[in-house]
Amino acid sequence: MSALPTRIEKEAGRTLTPLQIFDITAARETTLSRLLILYISTGLLFMLLPGTFLGVWNLLAISSHRAPDSVSAAWIQAHGHAQIFGWIGTFILGIGFYSIPKLRRLNSFALSAVWSSWALWTLGVTLRWLTSVYQWQWRTLLPLSAALELAAFAIFFRTVSGHRPQDSDKGKLDEWVFVVIAGSVGLLLALLVNFGITLMLAMRGTSPEIPAEFDQRFLVLQTWGFLVPFVWGFSAKWLPVFLGLRSVRGRVLLLAVTLNSAGVLLALAGWMKAASLVLVVGLATAVYALRLFERIERPAKVKGIHTSFPVFVRLAYLWALIAGTLGIWAASLENSHGIWGASRHALTVGFLATMVFSIGQRVLPAFSGMRLLFSTKLMFIAIFFLTVGCLLRVSSEILAYQGWARSAWTWLPVSAITEMTAVTLFAFNLLATFARRPPSTQP
Ligand code: HEM
């Protein structure tokens, strides 16, 4: 049994009746759900404004000039940072604060930690975006933004790795926990590298732009080293239940994470060809471990969400395989800017965003106070538009940027608007879900 009641009594400084303990626990759960909503809403805001709208703006400018380098690199990096850290990073921190202490059966922790981490993180990511776009006082504000993000992560890490009560089950941890730990290490490394490079730029740089060659390697750490293992970890935890899959091949999944980490290290060392190969082998190993494309054991659980959910989850993993294959192709050509861009987009939008759209709309309504998703139809339309937009973008980016088909320049803006519609519908569906009263409080 959890030691929470004893801890609650300790905090209250007196012995409590079971009913009083129940009331305090329920109130704490409600506050945690509200804090999760705060994190998710903040992530959605980063996704929409500094993330997607700037991304669309950049792409429209690139398409109208028919030149990939017609937009400032600082603006492109501001968009990427807002999406990776502002959107998905904020989601991960919020879900982590809400679920990891429960899963690890930790002692209760001070909710002020959740607040302070949110405040530091939000301020850090906002400052980063503003300094990259407006370049005001960037020599001071750029490293400050990176330090704030690191401080927020330190509070998060301290909280979710807190002490387990003595009477808790000391059994061995499931493999998915190690995969999530690998993702956390990736996040910590990304934040440390980010702090180091912003400090270097502040001391010796001429602008807040990360030099292109280093940025390319750093992006591999941010995507394959941080986001990908997190998604694998959550996939291993939830997909067997949600999709009715057979049990995960745990050891094989750990092998996949090892290969993935090796691929990221190779990329950081600048060996892109070897890195891309190892990353694809790691990914194929993870797909095998998760048994995503094998016969299912039970029907998928799609109550309260759109029935297409299992198809889109599998499609997301196909996008990841496409991203990896395009990476190998790009690494083996000389001028492959368009193929690199397409590979990155297949990973960030095709894999990561599709997974966040699918799993997010599956778990977040329940985590936010056992609410029901506002609209299952909107869920389908958002993921469908995301898929079509991604397909258009990946194909047209290769053809247009590589100079292989001039007509492809005209599809690029269509892809941007289609994806923007998708993210707006996704944000609307979640915000409308949070605005609904949870069933438990309805008369
Ligand atoms: C509406 C959807 C989006 C549009 C229109 C868009 C547009 C762009 C554009 C124009 C670039 C410049 C490089 C290139 O031309 O390929 C770019 C780069 C990038 N995008 Fe997006 N993007 C979108 C969604 C996303 C999402 C969902 C993520 C992450 C989850 C993301 C992450 C990135 C990253 C990391 C970069 C590279 C930044 C750098 O060079 O440092 N994008 N995007």
CSV table of C-alpha atoms and ligand atoms in Angstrom, one decimal:
chain,number,residue,atom,x,y,z
A,1,MET,CA,0.0,0.0,0.0
A,2,SER,CA,1.1,3.6,-0.6
A,3,ALA,CA,2.6,5.5,2.3
A,4,LEU,CA,0.7,8.6,1.3
A,5,PRO,CA,-1.8,8.5,4.2
A,6,THR,CA,1.0,8.4,6.8
A,7,ARG,CA,2.7,11.2,5.0
A,8,ILE,CA,-0.5,13.2,4.9
A,9,GLU,CA,-0.9,12.7,8.6
A,10,LYS,CA,2.7,13.8,9.2
A,11,GLU,CA,2.0,17.0,7.2
A,12,ALA,CA,-1.2,17.6,9.0
A,13,GLY,CA,0.6,17.0,12.4
A,14,ARG,CA,-2.3,14.9,13.7
A,15,THR,CA,-4.0,11.5,13.3
A,16,LEU,CA,-6.7,11.7,10.6
A,17,THR,CA,-9.8,9.6,10.0
A,18,PRO,CA,-9.9,7.6,6.7
A,19,LEU,CA,-12.6,10.1,5.4
A,20,GLN,CA,-10.3,13.1,6.1
A,21,ILE,CA,-7.4,11.3,4.4
A,22,PHE,CA,-9.7,10.5,1.4
A,23,ASP,CA,-10.8,14.2,1.2
A,24,ILE,CA,-7.2,15.5,1.3
A,25,THR,CA,-6.0,12.9,-1.3
A,26,ALA,CA,-8.9,13.8,-3.6
A,27,ALA,CA,-8.2,17.6,-3.3
A,28,ARG,CA,-4.5,16.9,-4.1
A,29,GLU,CA,-5.5,14.8,-7.2
A,30,THR,CA,-7.7,17.7,-8.4
A,31,THR,CA,-4.8,20.2,-8.0
A,32,LEU,CA,-2.4,17.9,-9.8
A,33,SER,CA,-4.9,17.6,-12.7
A,34,ARG,CA,-5.3,21.3,-12.8
A,35,LEU,CA,-1.5,21.7,-12.9
A,36,LEU,CA,-1.4,19.2,-15.8
A,37,ILE,CA,-3.9,21.3,-17.7
A,38,LEU,CA,-1.7,24.3,-17.1
A,39,TYR,CA,1.3,22.5,-18.6
A,40,ILE,CA,-0.7,21.2,-21.6
A,41,SER,CA,-2.3,24.5,-22.3
A,42,THR,CA,1.1,26.2,-22.2
A,43,GLY,CA,2.5,23.6,-24.6
A,44,LEU,CA,-0.4,24.1,-27.0
A,45,LEU,CA,0.2,27.9,-26.9
A,46,PHE,CA,3.9,27.3,-27.8
A,47,MET,CA,2.9,24.9,-30.5
A,48,LEU,CA,0.4,27.3,-32.1
A,49,LEU,CA,2.1,30.8,-31.9
A,50,PRO,CA,5.9,30.7,-31.7
A,51,GLY,CA,6.0,27.2,-33.2
A,52,THR,CA,3.6,26.6,-36.0
A,53,PHE,CA,2.7,30.1,-37.1
A,54,LEU,CA,6.4,31.0,-37.3
A,55,GLY,CA,7.0,27.7,-39.2
A,56,VAL,CA,4.3,28.5,-41.7
A,57,TRP,CA,5.5,32.1,-42.1
A,58,ASN,CA,9.0,30.8,-42.8
A,59,LEU,CA,7.8,28.3,-45.3
A,60,LEU,CA,5.6,30.8,-47.1
A,61,ALA,CA,8.6,33.1,-47.3
A,62,ILE,CA,10.9,30.3,-48.6
A,63,SER,CA,8.2,29.3,-51.2
A,64,SER,CA,7.7,32.8,-52.5
A,65,HIS,CA,11.4,33.3,-53.0
A,66,ARG,CA,11.9,29.7,-54.1
A,67,ALA,CA,15.1,29.6,-52.0
A,68,PRO,CA,15.5,27.7,-48.8
A,69,ASP,CA,18.1,30.2,-47.5
A,70,SER,CA,15.9,33.2,-47.9
A,71,VAL,CA,14.8,33.1,-44.2
A,72,SER,CA,17.1,33.9,-41.3
A,73,ALA,CA,18.5,30.8,-39.6
A,74,ALA,CA,17.7,32.4,-36.2
A,75,TRP,CA,14.0,32.4,-37.1
A,76,ILE,CA,14.1,28.8,-38.2
A,77,GLN,CA,15.9,27.8,-35.0
A,78,ALA,CA,13.4,29.8,-33.0
A,79,HIS,CA,10.6,27.8,-34.6
A,80,GLY,CA,12.4,24.4,-34.0
A,81,HIS,CA,13.1,25.3,-30.3
A,82,ALA,CA,9.5,26.4,-29.7
A,83,GLN,CA,8.2,23.1,-31.1
A,84,ILE,CA,10.6,20.7,-29.5
A,85,PHE,CA,11.0,22.3,-26.1
A,86,GLY,CA,8.0,24.6,-25.9
A,87,TRP,CA,5.4,22.2,-27.2
A,88,ILE,CA,6.5,18.6,-26.8
A,89,GLY,CA,8.9,19.3,-23.9
A,90,THR,CA,6.2,21.1,-21.9
A,91,PHE,CA,3.8,18.2,-22.5
A,92,ILE,CA,6.5,15.7,-21.3
A,93,LEU,CA,7.2,17.7,-18.1
A,94,GLY,CA,3.5,18.0,-17.3
A,95,ILE,CA,2.7,14.3,-17.9
A,96,GLY,CA,5.9,13.4,-16.0
A,97,PHE,CA,4.9,15.4,-12.9
A,98,TYR,CA,1.4,14.0,-13.1
A,99,SER,CA,2.2,10.3,-13.7
A,100,ILE,CA,5.7,9.4,-12.7
A,101,PRO,CA,5.3,9.9,-8.9
A,102,LYS,CA,2.1,7.7,-9.1
A,103,LEU,CA,3.8,5.0,-11.1
A,104,ARG,CA,6.8,4.9,-8.8
A,105,ARG,CA,4.6,5.2,-5.8
A,106,LEU,CA,6.6,8.0,-4.4
A,107,ASN,CA,6.0,9.9,-1.2
A,108,SER,CA,3.9,13.0,-1.7
A,109,PHE,CA,5.9,16.0,-3.0
A,110,ALA,CA,5.5,19.7,-2.6
A,111,LEU,CA,3.2,21.0,-5.4
A,112,SER,CA,5.3,24.3,-5.3
A,113,ALA,CA,7.9,22.3,-7.2
A,114,VAL,CA,5.5,21.8,-10.1
A,115,TRP,CA,4.7,25.5,-10.2
A,116,SER,CA,8.3,26.7,-10.0
A,117,SER,CA,9.4,24.3,-12.8
A,118,TRP,CA,6.5,25.5,-15.0
A,119,ALA,CA,7.4,29.2,-14.3
A,120,LEU,CA,11.2,28.7,-15.0
A,121,TRP,CA,10.6,26.6,-18.1
A,122,THR,CA,7.9,28.9,-19.6
A,123,LEU,CA,10.1,31.9,-19.0
A,124,GLY,CA,13.2,30.2,-20.5
A,125,VAL,CA,11.5,29.0,-23.7
A,126,THR,CA,9.7,32.4,-24.2
A,127,LEU,CA,13.0,34.3,-23.7
A,128,ARG,CA,14.7,32.0,-26.2
A,129,TRP,CA,12.1,32.7,-28.8
A,130,LEU,CA,12.1,36.4,-28.3
A,131,THR,CA,15.9,36.8,-28.3
A,132,SER,CA,16.2,34.6,-31.5
A,133,VAL,CA,13.5,36.6,-33.3
A,134,TYR,CA,14.2,40.2,-32.0
A,135,GLN,CA,17.9,39.8,-31.1
A,136,TRP,CA,17.5,42.3,-28.2
A,137,GLN,CA,20.2,42.0,-25.6
A,138,TRP,CA,20.8,38.5,-26.9
A,139,ARG,CA,24.3,38.1,-25.4
A,140,THR,CA,22.7,38.2,-21.9
A,141,LEU,CA,19.3,36.8,-22.6
A,142,LEU,CA,20.2,33.8,-24.7
A,143,PRO,CA,22.4,32.0,-22.1
A,144,LEU,CA,19.9,33.1,-19.4
A,145,SER,CA,17.1,31.4,-21.3
A,146,ALA,CA,19.1,28.2,-21.5
A,147,ALA,CA,20.0,28.4,-17.7
A,148,LEU,CA,16.3,28.8,-16.8
A,149,GLU,CA,15.4,25.7,-18.9
A,150,LEU,CA,18.1,23.7,-17.1
A,151,ALA,CA,16.9,24.9,-13.7
A,152,ALA,CA,13.3,23.9,-14.5
A,153,PHE,CA,14.5,20.4,-15.6
A,154,ALA,CA,16.6,20.1,-12.4
A,155,ILE,CA,13.4,20.7,-10.3
A,156,PHE,CA,11.5,18.2,-12.4
A,157,PHE,CA,14.2,15.6,-12.1
A,158,ARG,CA,14.6,16.0,-8.3
A,159,THR,CA,10.8,15.6,-7.9
A,160,VAL,CA,10.2,12.5,-10.0
A,161,SER,CA,13.3,10.7,-8.8
A,162,GLY,CA,12.4,11.3,-5.2
A,163,HIS,CA,12.5,8.7,-2.4
A,164,ARG,CA,10.1,5.8,-2.5
A,165,PRO,CA,8.5,4.9,0.8
A,166,GLN,CA,10.2,2.1,2.7
A,167,ASP,CA,7.2,-0.2,2.4
A,168,SER,CA,6.9,0.2,-1.3
A,169,ASP,CA,7.3,-2.7,-3.7
A,170,LYS,CA,11.0,-3.0,-4.4
A,171,GLY,CA,10.6,-5.3,-7.4
A,172,LYS,CA,12.5,-4.8,-10.6
A,173,LEU,CA,11.6,-1.9,-12.8
A,174,ASP,CA,9.8,-2.5,-16.1
A,175,GLU,CA,11.8,-2.0,-19.3
A,176,TRP,CA,9.7,1.0,-20.4
A,177,VAL,CA,11.0,2.9,-17.3
A,178,PHE,CA,14.6,2.5,-18.5
A,179,VAL,CA,13.5,3.8,-21.9
A,180,VAL,CA,12.0,6.9,-20.4
A,181,ILE,CA,15.2,7.3,-18.3
A,182,ALA,CA,17.1,7.2,-21.6
A,183,GLY,CA,14.8,10.0,-22.9
A,184,SER,CA,15.4,12.0,-19.7
A,185,VAL,CA,19.2,11.7,-20.1
A,186,GLY,CA,18.8,12.8,-23.8
A,187,LEU,CA,16.8,15.9,-22.6
A,188,LEU,CA,19.4,16.7,-19.9
A,189,LEU,CA,22.2,16.4,-22.5
A,190,ALA,CA,20.3,18.6,-25.0
A,191,LEU,CA,19.8,21.2,-22.3
A,192,LEU,CA,23.4,21.1,-21.3
A,193,VAL,CA,24.6,21.4,-24.9
A,194,ASN,CA,22.2,24.2,-25.4
A,195,PHE,CA,23.5,26.0,-22.4
A,196,GLY,CA,27.1,25.5,-23.6
A,197,ILE,CA,26.5,26.7,-27.2
A,198,THR,CA,24.5,29.8,-26.1
A,199,LEU,CA,27.3,30.7,-23.7
A,200,MET,CA,29.8,30.3,-26.5
A,201,LEU,CA,27.7,32.4,-28.9
A,202,ALA,CA,27.3,35.1,-26.2
A,203,MET,CA,31.1,35.3,-25.7
A,204,ARG,CA,32.4,34.9,-29.2
A,205,GLY,CA,29.5,34.9,-31.7
A,206,THR,CA,28.2,37.6,-34.0
A,207,SER,CA,24.5,36.6,-33.8
A,208,PRO,CA,22.3,34.3,-31.8
A,209,GLU,CA,22.3,31.7,-34.7
A,210,ILE,CA,23.8,28.3,-34.0
A,211,PRO,CA,26.3,27.6,-36.8
A,212,ALA,CA,24.6,25.4,-39.4
A,213,GLU,CA,27.0,22.4,-39.3
A,214,PHE,CA,26.8,22.1,-35.5
A,215,ASP,CA,23.0,22.7,-35.5
A,216,GLN,CA,22.5,19.7,-37.8
A,217,ARG,CA,24.2,17.4,-35.3
A,218,PHE,CA,22.5,19.1,-32.3
A,219,LEU,CA,19.1,18.5,-33.9
A,220,VAL,CA,19.8,14.7,-34.0
A,221,LEU,CA,20.4,14.9,-30.2
A,222,GLN,CA,17.1,16.8,-29.7
A,223,THR,CA,15.0,14.6,-31.8
A,224,TRP,CA,16.5,11.0,-31.8
A,225,GLY,CA,18.3,11.5,-28.5
A,226,PHE,CA,15.5,13.1,-26.5
A,227,LEU,CA,12.0,12.9,-28.1
A,228,VAL,CA,12.2,9.5,-29.8
A,229,PRO,CA,13.1,7.4,-26.6
A,230,PHE,CA,10.4,9.2,-24.7
A,231,VAL,CA,7.8,8.2,-27.4
A,232,TRP,CA,9.2,4.6,-27.4
A,233,GLY,CA,8.9,4.5,-23.6
A,234,PHE,CA,5.3,5.7,-23.5
A,235,SER,CA,4.5,3.4,-26.4
A,236,ALA,CA,5.9,0.4,-24.4
A,237,LYS,CA,3.8,1.4,-21.4
A,238,TRP,CA,0.5,2.2,-23.1
A,239,LEU,CA,0.3,0.6,-26.6
A,240,PRO,CA,0.0,-3.1,-25.5
A,241,VAL,CA,-3.2,-2.1,-23.6
A,242,PHE,CA,-4.5,0.5,-26.0
A,243,LEU,CA,-3.9,-1.5,-29.2
A,244,GLY,CA,-4.3,-5.0,-27.7
A,245,LEU,CA,-0.7,-5.9,-28.6
A,246,ARG,CA,1.1,-8.9,-27.3
A,247,SER,CA,3.6,-8.1,-24.5
A,248,VAL,CA,6.6,-6.0,-25.5
A,249,ARG,CA,9.9,-7.8,-26.0
A,250,GLY,CA,11.6,-5.9,-23.2
A,251,ARG,CA,15.2,-6.9,-23.8
A,252,VAL,CA,15.0,-6.2,-27.5
A,253,LEU,CA,13.6,-2.7,-26.7
A,254,LEU,CA,16.6,-2.0,-24.5
A,255,LEU,CA,18.8,-3.1,-27.3
A,256,ALA,CA,17.0,-0.7,-29.6
A,257,VAL,CA,17.6,2.1,-27.1
A,258,THR,CA,21.3,1.2,-27.0
A,259,LEU,CA,21.6,1.3,-30.8
A,260,ASN,CA,19.7,4.6,-30.8
A,261,SER,CA,22.0,6.2,-28.3
A,262,ALA,CA,25.0,4.9,-30.3
A,263,GLY,CA,23.5,6.5,-33.4
A,264,VAL,CA,23.1,9.8,-31.6
A,265,LEU,CA,26.7,9.8,-30.4
A,266,LEU,CA,27.9,9.0,-33.9
A,267,ALA,CA,25.9,12.0,-35.2
A,268,LEU,CA,27.3,14.3,-32.5
A,269,ALA,CA,30.8,13.2,-33.6
A,270,GLY,CA,29.9,14.2,-37.2
A,271,TRP,CA,29.7,10.7,-38.7
A,272,MET,CA,26.3,11.2,-40.3
A,273,LYS,CA,26.4,8.2,-42.7
A,274,ALA,CA,27.1,5.7,-39.9
A,275,ALA,CA,24.8,7.5,-37.6
A,276,SER,CA,21.8,7.3,-40.0
A,277,LEU,CA,22.4,3.6,-40.6
A,278,VAL,CA,22.6,2.8,-36.9
A,279,LEU,CA,19.5,5.0,-36.1
A,280,VAL,CA,17.4,3.1,-38.7
A,281,VAL,CA,18.6,-0.3,-37.3
A,282,GLY,CA,17.7,0.9,-33.8
A,283,LEU,CA,14.3,2.0,-35.0
A,284,ALA,CA,13.5,-1.3,-36.8
A,285,THR,CA,14.5,-3.1,-33.6
A,286,ALA,CA,12.1,-0.9,-31.5
A,287,VAL,CA,9.3,-1.7,-33.9
A,288,TYR,CA,10.0,-5.4,-33.6
A,289,ALA,CA,10.2,-5.1,-29.8
A,290,LEU,CA,6.8,-3.3,-29.6
A,291,ARG,CA,5.2,-5.9,-31.9
A,292,LEU,CA,3.3,-3.1,-33.6
A,293,PHE,CA,2.7,-5.0,-36.8
A,294,GLU,CA,2.1,-8.4,-35.4
A,295,ARG,CA,-1.3,-10.2,-34.8
A,296,ILE,CA,-3.1,-8.5,-31.8
A,297,GLU,CA,-4.1,-10.4,-28.7
A,298,ARG,CA,-7.2,-8.3,-27.8
A,299,PRO,CA,-9.3,-5.7,-29.6
A,300,ALA,CA,-8.0,-2.2,-29.3
A,301,LYS,CA,-9.5,0.1,-26.6
A,302,VAL,CA,-11.0,2.9,-28.6
A,303,LYS,CA,-13.9,4.0,-26.3
A,304,GLY,CA,-14.1,7.7,-26.1
A,305,ILE,CA,-11.7,8.3,-29.0
A,306,HIS,CA,-11.9,7.9,-32.8
A,307,THR,CA,-11.7,4.2,-34.0
A,308,SER,CA,-8.9,5.1,-36.5
A,309,PHE,CA,-6.5,5.5,-33.5
A,310,PRO,CA,-4.7,2.2,-34.0
A,311,VAL,CA,-4.1,2.9,-37.7
A,312,PHE,CA,-2.6,6.3,-37.1
A,313,VAL,CA,-0.3,5.0,-34.3
A,314,ARG,CA,1.1,2.4,-36.8
A,315,LEU,CA,1.3,5.1,-39.5
A,316,ALA,CA,3.4,7.2,-37.2
A,317,TYR,CA,6.0,4.4,-36.9
A,318,LEU,CA,6.0,4.1,-40.7
A,319,TRP,CA,6.8,7.8,-40.8
A,320,ALA,CA,9.7,7.3,-38.5
A,321,LEU,CA,11.0,4.5,-40.8
A,322,ILE,CA,10.6,6.9,-43.7
A,323,ALA,CA,12.5,9.6,-41.8
A,324,GLY,CA,15.3,7.2,-41.0
A,325,THR,CA,15.6,6.0,-44.6
A,326,LEU,CA,15.6,9.6,-46.0
A,327,GLY,CA,18.4,10.3,-43.4
A,328,ILE,CA,20.5,7.6,-45.0
A,329,TRP,CA,19.8,8.9,-48.5
A,330,ALA,CA,20.7,12.5,-47.4
A,331,ALA,CA,23.9,11.4,-45.7
A,332,SER,CA,25.1,9.7,-48.9
A,333,LEU,CA,24.6,12.7,-51.2
A,334,GLU,CA,26.6,16.0,-51.4
A,335,ASN,CA,24.0,18.7,-51.7
A,336,SER,CA,21.0,17.2,-49.8
A,337,HIS,CA,19.5,20.1,-47.9
A,338,GLY,CA,16.0,19.3,-49.2
A,339,ILE,CA,16.3,15.6,-48.3
A,340,TRP,CA,17.6,16.4,-44.8
A,341,GLY,CA,14.6,18.8,-44.3
A,342,ALA,CA,12.2,16.2,-45.5
A,343,SER,CA,13.7,13.6,-43.2
A,344,ARG,CA,13.5,15.9,-40.2
A,345,HIS,CA,9.9,16.8,-41.1
A,346,ALA,CA,8.9,13.1,-41.5
A,347,LEU,CA,10.3,12.6,-38.0
A,348,THR,CA,8.9,15.7,-36.2
A,349,VAL,CA,5.5,15.9,-37.9
A,350,GLY,CA,5.0,12.4,-39.3
A,351,PHE,CA,6.2,10.5,-36.2
A,352,LEU,CA,6.3,12.8,-33.2
A,353,ALA,CA,3.3,15.0,-33.8
A,354,THR,CA,1.1,12.1,-35.0
A,355,MET,CA,2.0,10.2,-31.8
A,356,VAL,CA,1.3,13.3,-29.6
A,357,PHE,CA,-2.0,13.8,-31.5
A,358,SER,CA,-3.0,10.2,-31.0
A,359,ILE,CA,-1.8,9.3,-27.6
A,360,GLY,CA,-2.4,12.8,-26.2
A,361,GLN,CA,-6.1,12.7,-27.1
A,362,ARG,CA,-6.3,9.2,-25.7
A,363,VAL,CA,-4.8,9.9,-22.2
A,364,LEU,CA,-5.0,13.6,-21.5
A,365,PRO,CA,-8.8,13.8,-21.1
A,366,ALA,CA,-8.6,11.1,-18.4
A,367,PHE,CA,-5.6,12.6,-16.6
A,368,SER,CA,-7.2,16.0,-16.5
A,369,GLY,CA,-10.0,14.8,-14.1
A,370,MET,CA,-11.6,11.9,-16.0
A,371,ARG,CA,-13.0,14.2,-18.7
A,372,LEU,CA,-14.3,12.9,-22.0
A,373,LEU,CA,-12.7,14.1,-25.3
A,374,PHE,CA,-14.7,17.0,-26.7
A,375,SER,CA,-15.0,15.5,-30.2
A,376,THR,CA,-13.8,12.2,-31.6
A,377,LYS,CA,-14.6,13.5,-35.2
A,378,LEU,CA,-12.3,16.4,-34.7
A,379,MET,CA,-9.6,14.0,-33.5
A,380,PHE,CA,-9.8,12.1,-36.8
A,381,ILE,CA,-9.9,15.3,-38.9
A,382,ALA,CA,-6.9,16.8,-37.1
A,383,ILE,CA,-4.7,13.6,-37.6
A,384,PHE,CA,-5.9,13.1,-41.1
A,385,PHE,CA,-5.0,16.7,-42.1
A,386,LEU,CA,-1.6,16.3,-40.3
A,387,THR,CA,-0.9,13.1,-42.4
A,388,VAL,CA,-1.9,14.8,-45.7
A,389,GLY,CA,0.1,17.9,-44.9
A,390,CYS,CA,3.1,15.9,-43.9
A,391,LEU,CA,2.9,13.8,-47.1
A,392,LEU,CA,2.7,17.0,-49.2
A,393,ARG,CA,5.6,18.6,-47.3
A,394,VAL,CA,8.0,15.7,-47.4
A,395,SER,CA,7.5,15.0,-51.1
A,396,SER,CA,7.5,18.7,-52.2
A,397,GLU,CA,10.5,19.7,-50.0
A,398,ILE,CA,12.6,17.0,-51.7
A,399,LEU,CA,11.5,18.0,-55.2
A,400,ALA,CA,11.6,21.8,-54.8
A,401,TYR,CA,14.7,22.3,-52.6
A,402,GLN,CA,16.7,19.8,-54.6
A,403,GLY,CA,15.7,21.6,-57.8
A,404,TRP,CA,14.1,18.4,-59.3
A,405,ALA,CA,10.6,19.8,-60.1
A,406,ARG,CA,9.7,23.5,-60.1
A,407,SER,CA,6.0,22.8,-59.7
A,408,ALA,CA,6.7,21.4,-56.2
A,409,TRP,CA,7.3,25.0,-55.0
A,410,THR,CA,3.5,25.6,-55.4
A,411,TRP,CA,2.5,22.7,-53.2
A,412,LEU,CA,4.7,23.7,-50.2
A,413,PRO,CA,2.4,26.5,-49.0
A,414,VAL,CA,-0.5,24.1,-49.3
A,415,SER,CA,1.3,21.7,-47.0
A,416,ALA,CA,1.9,24.5,-44.5
A,417,ILE,CA,-1.7,25.6,-44.4
A,418,THR,CA,-2.9,21.9,-44.2
A,419,GLU,CA,-0.6,21.3,-41.2
A,420,MET,CA,-1.6,24.5,-39.5
A,421,THR,CA,-5.2,23.6,-39.8
A,422,ALA,CA,-4.4,20.2,-38.2
A,423,VAL,CA,-2.6,21.7,-35.2
A,424,THR,CA,-5.3,24.3,-34.7
A,425,LEU,CA,-8.0,21.6,-34.6
A,426,PHE,CA,-5.9,19.5,-32.2
A,427,ALA,CA,-5.4,22.4,-29.9
A,428,PHE,CA,-9.1,23.4,-30.1
A,429,ASN,CA,-10.2,19.8,-29.3
A,430,LEU,CA,-8.0,19.6,-26.2
A,431,LEU,CA,-8.8,23.1,-24.9
A,432,ALA,CA,-12.6,22.4,-25.4
A,433,THR,CA,-12.1,19.1,-23.5
A,434,PHE,CA,-10.5,21.0,-20.6
A,435,ALA,CA,-13.2,23.6,-20.6
A,436,ARG,CA,-15.8,20.9,-20.0
A,437,ARG,CA,-16.8,20.0,-16.5
A,438,PRO,CA,-15.5,16.6,-15.4
A,439,PRO,CA,-18.4,14.1,-15.2
A,440,SER,CA,-17.8,13.6,-11.4
A,441,THR,CA,-18.7,17.3,-10.8
A,442,GLN,CA,-21.8,17.3,-13.0
A,443,PRO,CA,-25.1,17.3,-11.1
B,1,HEM,C1,2.8,23.5,-39.5
B,1,HEM,C2,3.8,22.8,-39.5
B,1,HEM,C3,5.2,23.1,-39.7
B,1,HEM,C4,5.8,24.0,-40.7
B,1,HEM,C5,5.1,24.7,-41.7
B,1,HEM,C6,7.2,24.0,-40.4
B,1,HEM,C7,8.1,24.7,-41.2
B,1,HEM,C8,9.5,24.6,-41.1
B,1,HEM,C9,10.5,25.2,-41.9
B,1,HEM,C10,10.2,26.1,-43.1
B,1,HEM,C11,11.7,24.9,-41.5
B,1,HEM,C12,13.0,25.3,-42.1
B,1,HEM,C13,13.8,24.2,-42.6
B,1,HEM,C14,13.2,23.6,-43.9
B,1,HEM,O1,12.9,24.3,-44.8
B,1,HEM,O2,13.0,22.4,-43.8
B,1,HEM,C15,11.5,24.0,-40.3
B,1,HEM,C16,12.5,23.5,-39.5
B,1,HEM,C17,12.3,22.8,-38.4
B,1,HEM,N1,11.1,22.4,-37.9
B,1,HEM,FE1,9.3,22.8,-38.6
B,1,HEM,N2,7.5,23.1,-39.4
B,1,HEM,C18,6.3,22.6,-38.9
B,1,HEM,C19,6.1,21.8,-37.9
B,1,HEM,C20,7.1,21.3,-37.0
B,1,HEM,C21,6.9,20.5,-35.9
B,1,HEM,C22,5.6,19.9,-35.4
B,1,HEM,C23,8.2,20.4,-35.3
B,1,HEM,C24,8.6,19.6,-34.1
B,1,HEM,C25,7.8,18.9,-33.3
B,1,HEM,C26,9.1,21.1,-36.1
B,1,HEM,C27,10.5,21.1,-35.9
B,1,HEM,C28,11.4,21.7,-36.7
B,1,HEM,C29,12.8,21.7,-36.5
B,1,HEM,C30,13.5,21.1,-35.3
B,1,HEM,C31,13.4,22.4,-37.5
B,1,HEM,C32,14.9,22.7,-37.7
B,1,HEM,C33,15.3,23.9,-36.9
B,1,HEM,C34,16.7,24.2,-37.1
B,1,HEM,O3,17.2,24.2,-38.2
B,1,HEM,O4,17.4,24.4,-36.0
B,1,HEM,N3,8.4,21.7,-37.1
B,1,HEM,N4,10.1,23.9,-40.1
